[in-house]
Coordinates of C-alpha atoms in Angstrom, one line a residue:
M1 CA 45.7 -34.7 9.9
T2 CA 42.7 -36.9 11.5
S3 CA 43.3 -39.5 14.2
R4 CA 40.9 -42.4 14.6
R5 CA 38.9 -40.6 17.3
G6 CA 38.3 -37.9 14.9
K7 CA 40.2 -34.7 16.6
K8 CA 41.9 -33.0 14.2
T9 CA 45.7 -31.3 14.4
P10 CA 45.8 -27.4 14.3
R11 CA 46.0 -26.7 10.7
T12 CA 49.2 -24.0 10.2
P13 CA 48.1 -21.0 7.2
V14 CA 51.1 -21.8 4.7
S15 CA 51.9 -19.2 1.8
T16 CA 50.2 -20.2 -1.2
N17 CA 52.5 -19.1 -4.4
C18 CA 51.6 -18.4 -8.2
G19 CA 50.4 -21.7 -10.1
Y20 CA 51.5 -20.0 -13.8
C21 CA 55.2 -19.2 -12.8
P22 CA 56.2 -21.8 -10.1
L23 CA 60.3 -21.3 -10.9
R24 CA 60.1 -17.4 -9.6
E25 CA 58.3 -19.2 -6.4
Q26 CA 55.9 -15.3 -6.8
P27 CA 53.8 -15.4 -4.0
A28 CA 50.1 -15.5 -4.9
E29 CA 47.7 -12.3 -4.1
L30 CA 44.5 -14.3 -5.8
W31 CA 43.2 -17.4 -6.3
C32 CA 41.2 -18.5 -9.3
T33 CA 37.9 -20.7 -8.2
L34 CA 37.6 -22.1 -11.7
C35 CA 41.6 -22.9 -12.6
K36 CA 42.4 -23.5 -9.1
Q37 CA 45.7 -21.6 -9.0
G38 CA 47.1 -19.0 -7.3
L39 CA 47.9 -15.1 -9.0
C40 CA 50.9 -13.2 -8.3
S41 CA 50.7 -9.4 -8.9
D42 CA 51.9 -9.9 -13.0
C43 CA 49.9 -13.0 -13.5
K44 CA 46.4 -11.6 -12.6
V45 CA 46.9 -8.7 -14.6
H46 CA 47.2 -11.3 -17.8
H47 CA 44.6 -13.7 -16.1
R48 CA 41.9 -10.8 -16.7
S49 CA 42.9 -10.1 -20.3
V50 CA 42.8 -12.8 -21.6
G51 CA 39.3 -13.9 -23.2
S52 CA 38.9 -17.6 -21.8
T53 CA 40.0 -16.1 -18.3
K54 CA 39.1 -12.8 -18.1
K55 CA 35.5 -13.8 -16.5
H56 CA 36.5 -16.2 -13.7
E57 CA 35.6 -15.8 -10.7
V58 CA 38.9 -14.6 -8.2
L59 CA 39.1 -14.6 -4.1
P60 CA 41.4 -13.0 -2.1
I61 CA 44.5 -15.4 -1.2
E62 CA 43.6 -14.7 3.0
E63 CA 39.9 -15.8 1.9
Y64 CA 41.1 -18.9 -0.1
H65 CA 43.3 -20.4 3.0
K66 CA 40.0 -19.1 5.7
L67 CA 38.0 -21.6 3.2
L68 CA 40.7 -24.1 3.1
N69 CA 40.9 -24.5 7.2
F70 CA 37.0 -24.3 7.1
V71 CA 36.9 -27.7 4.6
S72 CA 40.0 -29.2 6.3
N73 CA 38.8 -29.2 9.7
M74 CA 35.4 -30.7 8.8
K75 CA 35.2 -33.9 10.9
E76 CA 35.4 -37.0 8.9
F77 CA 34.8 -39.4 12.3
C78 CA 32.7 -40.1 14.9
G79 CA 34.0 -38.4 18.4
L80 CA 31.9 -40.7 20.2
H81 CA 32.6 -44.3 18.2
G82 CA 35.8 -43.4 16.3
K83 CA 34.1 -44.3 13.1
K84 CA 34.1 -42.7 9.8
F85 CA 30.8 -41.0 9.0
D86 CA 29.5 -42.9 6.4
Y87 CA 25.7 -41.4 6.3
Y88 CA 23.8 -38.2 7.0
C89 CA 20.5 -37.5 8.8
V90 CA 18.3 -35.1 7.1
N91 CA 15.7 -35.4 10.2
H92 CA 18.7 -33.5 12.3
N93 CA 20.8 -32.1 9.5
C94 CA 24.2 -34.1 10.8
A95 CA 26.5 -36.4 9.7
C96 CA 26.7 -39.7 11.5
C97 CA 28.3 -43.2 11.6
S98 CA 27.0 -46.7 11.7
G99 CA 26.9 -46.6 15.5
C100 CA 25.1 -43.3 15.9
L101 CA 22.5 -44.7 12.9
A102 CA 22.4 -47.8 15.3
S103 CA 21.7 -45.9 18.5
K104 CA 20.7 -42.3 18.1
H105 CA 19.2 -42.1 14.8
A106 CA 17.6 -45.9 14.8
K107 CA 13.9 -44.1 14.5
C108 CA 14.9 -41.5 11.6
N109 CA 13.1 -42.3 8.2
N110 CA 15.5 -40.1 6.0
T111 CA 18.7 -40.8 6.1
H112 CA 21.2 -41.7 3.5
F113 CA 24.3 -43.3 2.5
I114 CA 27.0 -40.8 1.7
D115 CA 29.3 -42.4 -1.0
D116 CA 25.6 -43.0 -2.7
N117 CA 25.9 -39.0 -3.0
L118 CA 29.2 -37.9 -4.0
T119 CA 28.5 -37.6 -7.7
Q120 CA 26.0 -35.2 -6.8
L121 CA 28.0 -33.5 -4.1
K122 CA 30.5 -33.1 -6.5
T123 CA 28.5 -31.5 -8.6
P124 CA 28.4 -27.6 -8.1
R125 CA 24.5 -27.6 -8.8
M126 CA 24.5 -27.6 -4.8
L127 CA 26.5 -25.1 -4.2
T128 CA 25.1 -23.1 -6.4
E129 CA 21.8 -23.4 -4.8
L130 CA 23.4 -22.5 -1.4
E131 CA 24.9 -19.5 -3.1
K132 CA 21.4 -18.6 -4.1
R133 CA 20.0 -19.3 -0.8
S134 CA 22.8 -17.1 0.5
K135 CA 22.3 -14.1 -2.0
E136 CA 18.4 -14.4 -1.2
L137 CA 19.2 -14.4 2.6
A138 CA 21.0 -11.2 2.2
S139 CA 19.2 -9.7 -0.4
D140 CA 16.2 -10.0 2.7
I141 CA 18.2 -8.8 5.5
H142 CA 19.1 -5.8 3.7
S143 CA 15.2 -5.1 2.9
I144 CA 14.7 -6.0 6.2
R145 CA 17.2 -3.2 7.2
D146 CA 16.0 -0.6 4.9
N147 CA 12.2 -1.3 6.0
R148 CA 13.8 -0.4 9.7
K149 CA 15.5 2.2 9.3
E150 CA 12.0 3.9 7.3
N151 CA 10.3 2.6 10.3
I152 CA 12.4 4.5 12.7
K153 CA 11.8 7.7 10.5
N154 CA 7.8 7.0 10.7
I155 CA 8.3 7.0 14.1
E156 CA 9.8 10.3 14.1
Q157 CA 7.4 11.8 12.0
Q158 CA 4.5 10.0 13.7
R159 CA 5.7 11.3 17.1
Q160 CA 5.9 15.1 15.6
K161 CA 2.2 14.7 14.4
I162 CA 1.0 13.5 17.6
Q163 CA 2.6 16.2 19.4
K164 CA 1.1 19.1 17.0
E165 CA -2.4 17.1 17.4
I166 CA -1.6 17.2 21.7
V167 CA -0.5 20.9 21.2
N168 CA -3.9 21.8 18.8
A169 CA -6.3 19.7 21.5
R170 CA -4.5 22.0 24.0
K171 CA -5.6 25.2 22.0
T172 CA -9.0 23.9 21.2
I173 CA -9.8 23.2 25.2
N174 CA -8.2 26.4 26.1
Q175 CA -10.7 28.4 23.4
F176 CA -13.5 26.1 24.9
L177 CA -12.7 26.6 28.2
D178 CA -12.5 30.6 27.3
K179 CA -15.7 30.4 25.7
I180 CA -17.4 28.6 28.6
E181 CA -15.6 31.3 31.3
H182 CA -16.7 34.5 29.2
D183 CA -20.5 32.9 29.0
T184 CA -20.4 31.8 32.5
L185 CA -19.4 35.4 33.6
V186 CA -21.8 37.0 31.4
N187 CA -24.7 34.6 33.2
L188 CA -23.5 35.7 36.5
T189 CA -23.3 39.4 35.9
M190 CA -26.8 39.0 34.4
A191 CA -28.3 36.9 37.3
E192 CA -26.5 39.9 39.8
E193 CA -28.6 42.9 37.9
K194 CA -31.8 40.8 37.6
Q195 CA -31.5 40.1 41.9
I196 CA -30.6 43.6 42.6
G197 CA -33.5 45.0 40.0
E198 CA -36.0 43.0 42.3
L199 CA -34.4 44.2 45.5
D200 CA -34.5 47.5 44.4
D201 CA -38.3 47.0 43.3
V202 CA -38.6 45.6 46.9
M203 CA -37.3 48.9 48.4
L204 CA -39.0 51.3 46.4
E205 CA -42.4 49.7 47.5
F206 CA -41.1 49.7 51.4
V207 CA -40.5 53.6 50.7
T208 CA -44.1 54.1 50.1
I209 CA -45.6 51.8 52.4
E210 CA -43.4 53.7 54.9
K211 CA -44.6 57.0 53.9
N212 CA -48.2 56.0 54.2
I213 CA -47.5 54.6 57.4
K214 CA -46.0 58.3 59.0
H215 CA -49.2 59.9 57.2
I216 CA -51.4 57.4 59.3
N217 CA -49.4 58.3 62.4
K218 CA -49.8 62.4 61.6
Y219 CA -53.5 62.0 61.7
V220 CA -53.6 59.5 64.3
S221 CA -52.0 62.4 66.4
N222 CA -54.2 65.0 65.2
I223 CA -57.3 63.1 65.5
K224 CA -56.5 62.8 69.4
N225 CA -56.1 66.6 70.1
F226 CA -58.4 68.4 68.0
G227 CA -61.2 65.8 67.0
S228 CA -64.8 65.3 68.5
D229 CA -66.0 62.2 69.7
S230 CA -67.7 61.3 66.4
K231 CA -65.5 62.5 63.9
T232 CA -62.5 60.8 66.1
F233 CA -64.3 57.8 65.4
L234 CA -64.7 58.2 61.9
A235 CA -61.3 59.5 61.5
T236 CA -60.1 56.1 63.2
C237 CA -62.0 53.8 61.5
E238 CA -60.4 55.2 58.3
M239 CA -56.9 55.0 59.4
E240 CA -57.6 51.8 60.8
A241 CA -58.8 50.6 57.0
K242 CA -55.5 52.1 55.5
L243 CA -53.3 50.6 57.9
E244 CA -54.9 47.6 57.4
K245 CA -54.3 47.8 53.8
E246 CA -50.4 48.6 54.1
E247 CA -50.1 45.6 56.5
K248 CA -51.8 43.2 53.9
S249 CA -49.1 44.6 51.5
L250 CA -46.2 43.4 53.9
H251 CA -48.1 40.4 54.5
K252 CA -48.4 39.8 50.5
M253 CA -44.5 40.6 50.0
Y254 CA -43.8 37.5 52.4
E255 CA -46.2 35.2 50.4
D256 CA -44.7 35.5 47.1
E257 CA -40.9 35.7 48.5
R258 CA -40.1 38.9 47.6
L259 CA -38.7 39.6 51.6
K260 CA -36.2 36.3 51.4
Q261 CA -32.9 36.3 51.4
R262 CA -31.1 36.2 48.1
D263 CA -27.4 34.6 47.8
M264 CA -25.6 33.4 44.8
E265 CA -23.1 30.7 44.5
L266 CA -22.0 28.5 41.6
K267 CA -22.8 25.2 41.5
F268 CA -20.3 23.4 38.9
N269 CA -20.6 21.0 36.2
P270 CA -20.7 17.9 37.6
T271 CA -18.3 16.4 34.3
F272 CA -15.6 18.9 35.6
A273 CA -15.4 17.0 38.8
S274 CA -14.9 13.4 37.0
L275 CA -12.7 15.7 34.0
Y276 CA -10.2 16.2 37.1
N277 CA -10.7 12.5 38.8
E278 CA -10.6 10.6 35.4
V279 CA -8.8 12.7 32.7
K280 CA -5.1 12.1 33.2
S281 CA -4.1 12.6 29.7
F282 CA -4.8 13.8 26.7
G283 CA -4.5 10.3 25.4
D284 CA -2.5 6.8 25.5
I285 CA 0.1 6.1 23.1
I286 CA -0.8 2.8 21.3
V287 CA 2.0 1.3 19.6
K288 CA 0.4 -1.2 17.0
K289 CA 2.6 -3.9 15.9
N290 CA 1.3 -4.8 12.1
P291 CA 3.2 -7.7 10.1
V292 CA 6.3 -6.4 8.2
R293 CA 5.0 -6.1 4.7
I294 CA 8.2 -7.3 2.9
I295 CA 8.5 -10.3 0.3
S296 CA 11.3 -12.4 0.1
A297 CA 13.6 -12.9 -2.7
R298 CA 12.2 -16.1 -3.0
S299 CA 8.7 -14.8 -2.8
R300 CA 9.2 -12.5 -5.2
Q301 CA 10.2 -14.9 -7.8
S302 CA 7.1 -16.9 -7.0
N303 CA 5.0 -14.1 -7.6
N304 CA 6.8 -13.0 -10.6
S305 CA 6.1 -16.3 -12.0
R306 CA 2.6 -16.6 -11.0
N307 CA 1.7 -12.9 -11.9
Q308 CA 3.1 -14.3 -15.8
N309 CA 0.1 -16.1 -16.3
E310 CA -2.8 -15.3 -14.1
G311 CA -4.5 -18.4 -15.2
A312 CA -2.3 -20.8 -14.7
S313 CA -2.8 -23.6 -12.3
V314 CA -1.5 -24.3 -9.3
T315 CA -1.1 -27.6 -7.1
V316 CA -2.9 -27.2 -4.4
F317 CA -2.8 -30.6 -2.7
G318 CA -0.2 -32.9 -2.2
V319 CA -2.1 -36.2 -3.4
R320 CA -1.9 -39.5 -5.3
K321 CA -3.6 -39.3 -8.1
P322 CA -5.8 -37.3 -9.0
T323 CA -4.3 -34.4 -8.5
C324 CA -6.2 -31.5 -7.1
L325 CA -5.0 -27.8 -8.8
L326 CA -6.3 -24.1 -8.1
T327 CA -6.7 -21.7 -11.0
L328 CA -6.4 -18.2 -10.3
K329 CA -9.9 -16.9 -12.4
R330 CA -10.2 -13.2 -11.4
S331 CA -8.9 -11.2 -8.6
I332 CA -11.5 -8.6 -7.4
S333 CA -11.3 -5.3 -5.5
I334 CA -14.6 -4.4 -3.3
K335 CA -15.5 -1.4 -3.3
K336 CA -15.0 0.9 -0.1
G337 CA -18.0 2.3 1.7
K338 CA -17.8 5.2 4.6
R339 CA -15.2 3.3 6.6
D340 CA -12.4 0.8 5.9
N341 CA -13.2 -2.7 5.0
Y342 CA -13.5 -5.6 7.1
I343 CA -14.7 -8.4 5.6
T344 CA -15.7 -11.0 7.8
S345 CA -17.4 -13.3 5.3
C346 CA -18.6 -14.4 1.6
T347 CA -20.8 -16.1 -0.2
V348 CA -22.6 -17.2 -3.9
L349 CA -26.2 -17.1 -5.1
P350 CA -27.8 -19.3 -7.4
N351 CA -27.6 -16.5 -10.1
G352 CA -23.5 -16.3 -9.7
K353 CA -23.9 -12.6 -7.4
F354 CA -21.1 -12.7 -4.7
I355 CA -22.2 -11.2 -1.7
F356 CA -19.9 -10.1 0.9
V357 CA -20.3 -9.1 4.5
D358 CA -18.8 -5.9 5.7
C359 CA -18.9 -5.4 9.1
S360 CA -17.3 -2.0 9.4
D361 CA -19.7 -0.6 7.3
K362 CA -23.0 -2.2 8.5
R363 CA -23.8 -3.5 5.2
L364 CA -23.8 -6.5 2.6
I365 CA -22.0 -5.9 -0.7
V366 CA -23.5 -7.3 -3.7
C367 CA -21.2 -8.0 -7.1
H368 CA -22.1 -9.0 -10.5
E369 CA -20.1 -12.0 -11.3
D370 CA -17.3 -10.3 -12.9
G371 CA -16.7 -8.6 -10.1
S372 CA -18.5 -4.9 -10.9
H373 CA -20.4 -3.7 -7.8
N374 CA -24.0 -4.4 -8.3
R375 CA -25.4 -2.7 -4.8
D376 CA -24.6 -2.1 -1.0
I377 CA -27.6 -3.6 1.4
P378 CA -27.2 -1.6 4.6
L379 CA -28.1 -3.0 7.9
P380 CA -29.0 -1.7 11.5
N381 CA -25.8 -2.9 12.9
Q382 CA -22.8 -4.5 12.4
P383 CA -23.4 -8.2 10.4
W384 CA -21.0 -10.7 10.9
D385 CA -21.9 -14.0 8.6
L386 CA -24.2 -15.3 6.2
T387 CA -25.4 -18.3 4.0
V388 CA -27.7 -18.7 1.1
V389 CA -31.9 -19.6 1.6
G390 CA -33.0 -19.6 -1.6
R391 CA -32.5 -18.0 -5.1
Q392 CA -32.6 -14.3 -4.0
R393 CA -32.6 -14.8 -0.1
V394 CA -29.6 -15.0 2.6
A395 CA -29.7 -15.1 6.6
V396 CA -27.3 -12.9 8.1
T397 CA -26.5 -12.6 11.7
V398 CA -26.1 -9.5 13.4
P399 CA -24.6 -10.1 17.4
L400 CA -25.1 -6.9 18.8
E401 CA -28.9 -7.1 17.7
H402 CA -28.6 -10.5 19.0
A403 CA -30.9 -11.2 15.5
I404 CA -30.8 -13.2 12.5
L405 CA -32.6 -11.2 9.4
I406 CA -33.3 -12.8 6.4
I407 CA -32.6 -10.5 3.9
D408 CA -34.4 -10.3 -0.1
V409 CA -31.3 -9.2 -2.4
A410 CA -33.1 -8.5 -5.0
S411 CA -35.0 -5.6 -3.1
G412 CA -32.5 -5.1 -0.3
L413 CA -35.3 -5.7 1.6
T414 CA -35.5 -7.3 5.2
I415 CA -38.1 -10.1 4.9
Q416 CA -37.9 -11.6 8.6
R417 CA -36.1 -11.2 11.7
F418 CA -35.5 -13.7 14.2
D419 CA -34.5 -12.0 17.6
V420 CA -32.1 -15.2 19.5
E421 CA -31.0 -14.9 23.5
S422 CA -27.4 -14.4 22.8
Q423 CA -24.8 -12.6 20.1
C424 CA -25.2 -15.3 17.4
Y425 CA -21.9 -15.3 14.9
G426 CA -21.5 -18.0 12.6
I427 CA -24.4 -19.5 10.6
D428 CA -25.0 -22.3 7.5
F429 CA -28.2 -23.2 6.3
S430 CA -28.7 -27.2 6.0
D431 CA -31.7 -29.5 5.9
G432 CA -34.1 -26.5 5.8
K433 CA -33.4 -25.3 9.1
L434 CA -30.3 -22.4 10.5
V435 CA -27.5 -23.6 11.9
V436 CA -26.2 -20.7 14.2
I437 CA -23.4 -20.7 16.6
S438 CA -22.8 -18.1 19.7
H439 CA -20.3 -17.9 22.1
R440 CA -22.8 -18.6 25.1
D441 CA -25.4 -20.9 24.0
G442 CA -23.5 -23.5 21.4
I443 CA -25.1 -24.2 18.2
K444 CA -29.0 -23.6 17.9
F445 CA -31.0 -25.2 14.6
I446 CA -33.4 -22.7 13.8
N447 CA -36.1 -23.0 11.2
L448 CA -37.6 -20.5 8.8
E449 CA -40.4 -19.3 11.1
G450 CA -37.6 -18.2 13.6
N451 CA -38.5 -21.1 16.3
V452 CA -35.5 -23.1 18.0
E453 CA -36.2 -26.7 17.0
E454 CA -32.7 -28.3 18.7
S455 CA -30.1 -27.0 20.8
L456 CA -26.5 -28.1 21.1
S457 CA -24.3 -27.3 24.5
L458 CA -20.3 -26.7 23.4
S459 CA -17.5 -26.8 25.6
V460 CA -15.8 -24.3 24.1
S461 CA -17.1 -20.9 23.8
N462 CA -14.7 -18.5 21.5
V463 CA -16.2 -19.7 18.3
W464 CA -16.7 -17.7 15.0
Y465 CA -18.0 -19.4 12.1
V466 CA -19.6 -23.0 11.7
A467 CA -20.4 -25.2 8.8
V468 CA -22.5 -28.3 8.1
C469 CA -21.4 -31.0 6.2
N470 CA -23.5 -34.3 5.7
D471 CA -23.9 -35.0 9.2
Q472 CA -20.8 -33.8 10.5
I473 CA -20.8 -29.9 12.0
V474 CA -17.4 -28.4 12.0
Y475 CA -16.5 -25.1 13.9
S476 CA -13.7 -22.9 14.6
E477 CA -12.5 -22.0 17.9
W478 CA -10.0 -18.6 17.1
N479 CA -8.2 -18.4 20.6
T480 CA -6.9 -22.0 20.3
H481 CA -6.2 -22.4 17.1
T482 CA -8.5 -25.6 16.5
I483 CA -11.0 -26.6 14.2
H484 CA -13.8 -29.0 15.9
C485 CA -16.2 -31.7 14.9
C486 CA -18.9 -33.2 16.0
D487 CA -22.4 -35.5 15.1
R488 CA -25.7 -34.1 14.9
D489 CA -26.2 -34.8 18.7
G490 CA -23.2 -33.0 19.7
K491 CA -20.7 -36.0 20.1
P492 CA -17.0 -34.7 19.3
L493 CA -15.6 -36.6 16.8
W494 CA -12.0 -35.0 16.1
K495 CA -10.3 -32.0 16.0
F496 CA -7.7 -30.2 14.3
K497 CA -4.6 -28.2 15.6
D498 CA -1.7 -27.6 13.5
E499 CA 1.1 -25.1 13.7
N500 CA 0.2 -23.9 9.9
L501 CA -3.1 -22.8 11.1
R502 CA -3.3 -19.5 13.4
N503 CA -6.7 -17.9 14.4
P504 CA -9.5 -20.0 12.1
R505 CA -11.9 -18.1 10.7
A506 CA -14.4 -18.8 7.9
I507 CA -15.4 -22.7 7.0
T508 CA -16.5 -24.1 3.7
Y509 CA -16.2 -27.4 2.2
D510 CA -16.4 -29.0 -1.2
E511 CA -18.7 -32.2 -2.2
E512 CA -16.2 -34.6 -1.5
G513 CA -16.3 -33.5 2.3
H514 CA -13.1 -31.7 2.6
I515 CA -12.8 -28.5 4.5
Y516 CA -11.4 -25.6 3.7
V517 CA -10.5 -23.0 6.7
T518 CA -9.1 -19.6 6.6
G519 CA -6.2 -18.7 8.4
R520 CA -6.3 -14.9 9.7
W521 CA -2.9 -14.7 11.5
S522 CA -1.2 -17.6 9.3
N523 CA -2.5 -15.8 6.2
N524 CA -3.1 -18.7 4.7
V525 CA -6.3 -21.5 3.5
V526 CA -5.8 -24.6 4.8
A527 CA -7.7 -28.2 3.1
I528 CA -8.1 -30.9 6.3
S529 CA -9.1 -34.3 5.4
P530 CA -13.0 -34.8 6.1
D531 CA -11.6 -37.6 9.3
G532 CA -9.5 -34.0 10.3
K533 CA -6.5 -36.3 10.1
Q534 CA -4.7 -35.1 7.4
S535 CA -4.2 -31.4 6.2
K536 CA -2.2 -28.8 3.2
V537 CA -1.9 -25.7 3.1
L538 CA -3.3 -24.4 -0.4
L539 CA -2.6 -21.1 -0.4
S540 CA -0.3 -18.7 1.7
K541 CA 1.4 -15.3 2.3
A542 CA 3.5 -15.7 -0.8
D543 CA 0.2 -15.9 -2.9
G544 CA -0.8 -12.7 -2.1
L545 CA -3.0 -13.3 1.2
D546 CA -3.1 -10.7 3.9
C547 CA -5.2 -11.8 6.8
P548 CA -8.2 -13.8 5.0
T549 CA -11.5 -14.3 6.7
G550 CA -14.4 -15.2 4.4
V551 CA -14.4 -18.7 2.3
F552 CA -16.7 -20.0 0.0
Y553 CA -17.0 -23.4 -2.2
E554 CA -19.3 -23.3 -4.9
K555 CA -19.7 -26.9 -5.3
D556 CA -22.0 -26.9 -8.3
K557 CA -19.0 -25.2 -10.6
R558 CA -16.3 -26.4 -8.2
R559 CA -15.3 -22.6 -7.4
L560 CA -13.3 -21.0 -4.2
L561 CA -14.1 -17.5 -3.5
L562 CA -11.4 -16.2 -1.0
C563 CA -11.7 -13.0 0.4
S564 CA -9.1 -10.3 2.9
S565 CA -10.4 -8.8 5.8
F566 CA -9.1 -5.4 5.3
Q567 CA -7.6 -5.1 1.6
G568 CA -10.9 -5.8 0.3
S569 CA -9.1 -8.0 -1.8
V570 CA -11.2 -11.0 -3.3
S571 CA -9.4 -14.0 -5.7
Y572 CA -11.6 -16.4 -7.3
Y573 CA -10.3 -19.9 -8.0
E574 CA -11.5 -22.8 -10.2
V575 CA -11.0 -26.4 -8.3
T576 CA -10.1 -29.0 -10.8
I577 CA -8.9 -32.5 -10.1
A578 CA -6.7 -33.7 -12.7
G579 CA -6.8 -37.4 -14.4
Q580 CA -10.5 -38.0 -12.6
K581 CA -14.1 -36.2 -13.0
S582 CA -16.0 -37.2 -10.0
S583 CA -13.7 -39.4 -7.3
A584 CA -12.3 -37.6 -3.9
C585 CA -9.3 -36.8 -4.0
S586 CA -7.2 -37.4 -0.7
I587 CA -5.0 -34.9 1.3
S588 CA -1.1 -36.3 1.9

């Protein structure tokens, strides 16, 4: 029973008897949700065997009692005002009385009178949808649990792999050190033998000199005892000459450093000293947390219906008339180079060829309109963004080179190179000028001779991409998840920030001024109105997006080119406006 103030009296569980044999008063074991009757042990056998009831869904009687208690315990009166819950607020997902509606929910714009919806509530459609969602959620949880188990298994395998890598690295280092030790000991032995050999040669020379000096001393003694005066004089002169010769030989030894003291020592390679001080481990154990690649049950249903017809139209703006549609025309897989792809930008030439910037492999990738590979154009360093400056020419930013390259796509040759003061990233082409953005120097307007004609300072620094739409300059600030818009003089016009757009990257716009931005972390493409006040998520992860970066709108053909950064996957959409040929569509 429920009091006027909404307080419940506890419901005492009661036994339920079989509804098909009431005279016997047999306790029910099951409850049929369609017959709304209890079933005893005998009747449940009959219930399952009859064709009209054998497919009915039944519950254990205990579960039925729990459900009965749950429903009966639902409050019908407001505990604050003591009034019956006559309204339901969709904004807060709660029931409310007339008092709550006038106070707490006065500003809510999505409240409904419950009695107006009773007819719908009594139908099984809402419960069926709720049951469906519940099963989908259970399926998703099961998939996530399986994924986590698989992740644990992968972690164990990765640990074993890393352990083997460490052991192999130790073996390689040991082998390397053994070789260094052997080579150094060989050099030591050779150095020892060389020095000893040179010292032995010096010792032999000393033996000869010593022998000559003894001979001179012997002759001097004989001359003093036996020679006449004249002969003594001549002999003395001759011995003096010989002695002077030996003195010169000894003096020469001093001059050519043969008599210097020789000592050996080991001068360690300074790299080994830094090895002791700086190397503390074989490496850092890095744990990367990548997005879980689990497609929910609801997303799988969406993908299945989308894949049944690749050319099916997808509504991209929740708009008033006319309605804007995206039609997937083609999916392209970009050819992988020497390294994994890292596509940062894309564009379309007037002849219909697609060009993609592969930052990782330092190249431009040129594809035909049907998606087949045409050629690669190698670059001196990692490129970032590009823009079309002629029928066969593009301008490419190369941040690490502090340069902008003008490249002829037909020949693959660099026609011009403009050096800039800092690392430049985003680039666009407007009114015959290159519009270039950098972290440090803001926005610069550069003519096709490489001269800077104008500069705009920015109050932000972490900017990647820029686009010029009419007289507005739009640029993305990735770390604050913000899109900025200013005029040609740098005066801020508006900025856009929304939880649906995370890590904004490339920017493009259509002929009506709608801005298209890729969200790398949010895995989506967002359309923003020309005044920055309205937005709409056009494509998301449910549509197969995975870290999208490059996007380009081909105005004359109303086509949108979209590419993912790492997977090398490209989608090509046709943009149409139903019900009107040329007027702008509004985002709402």
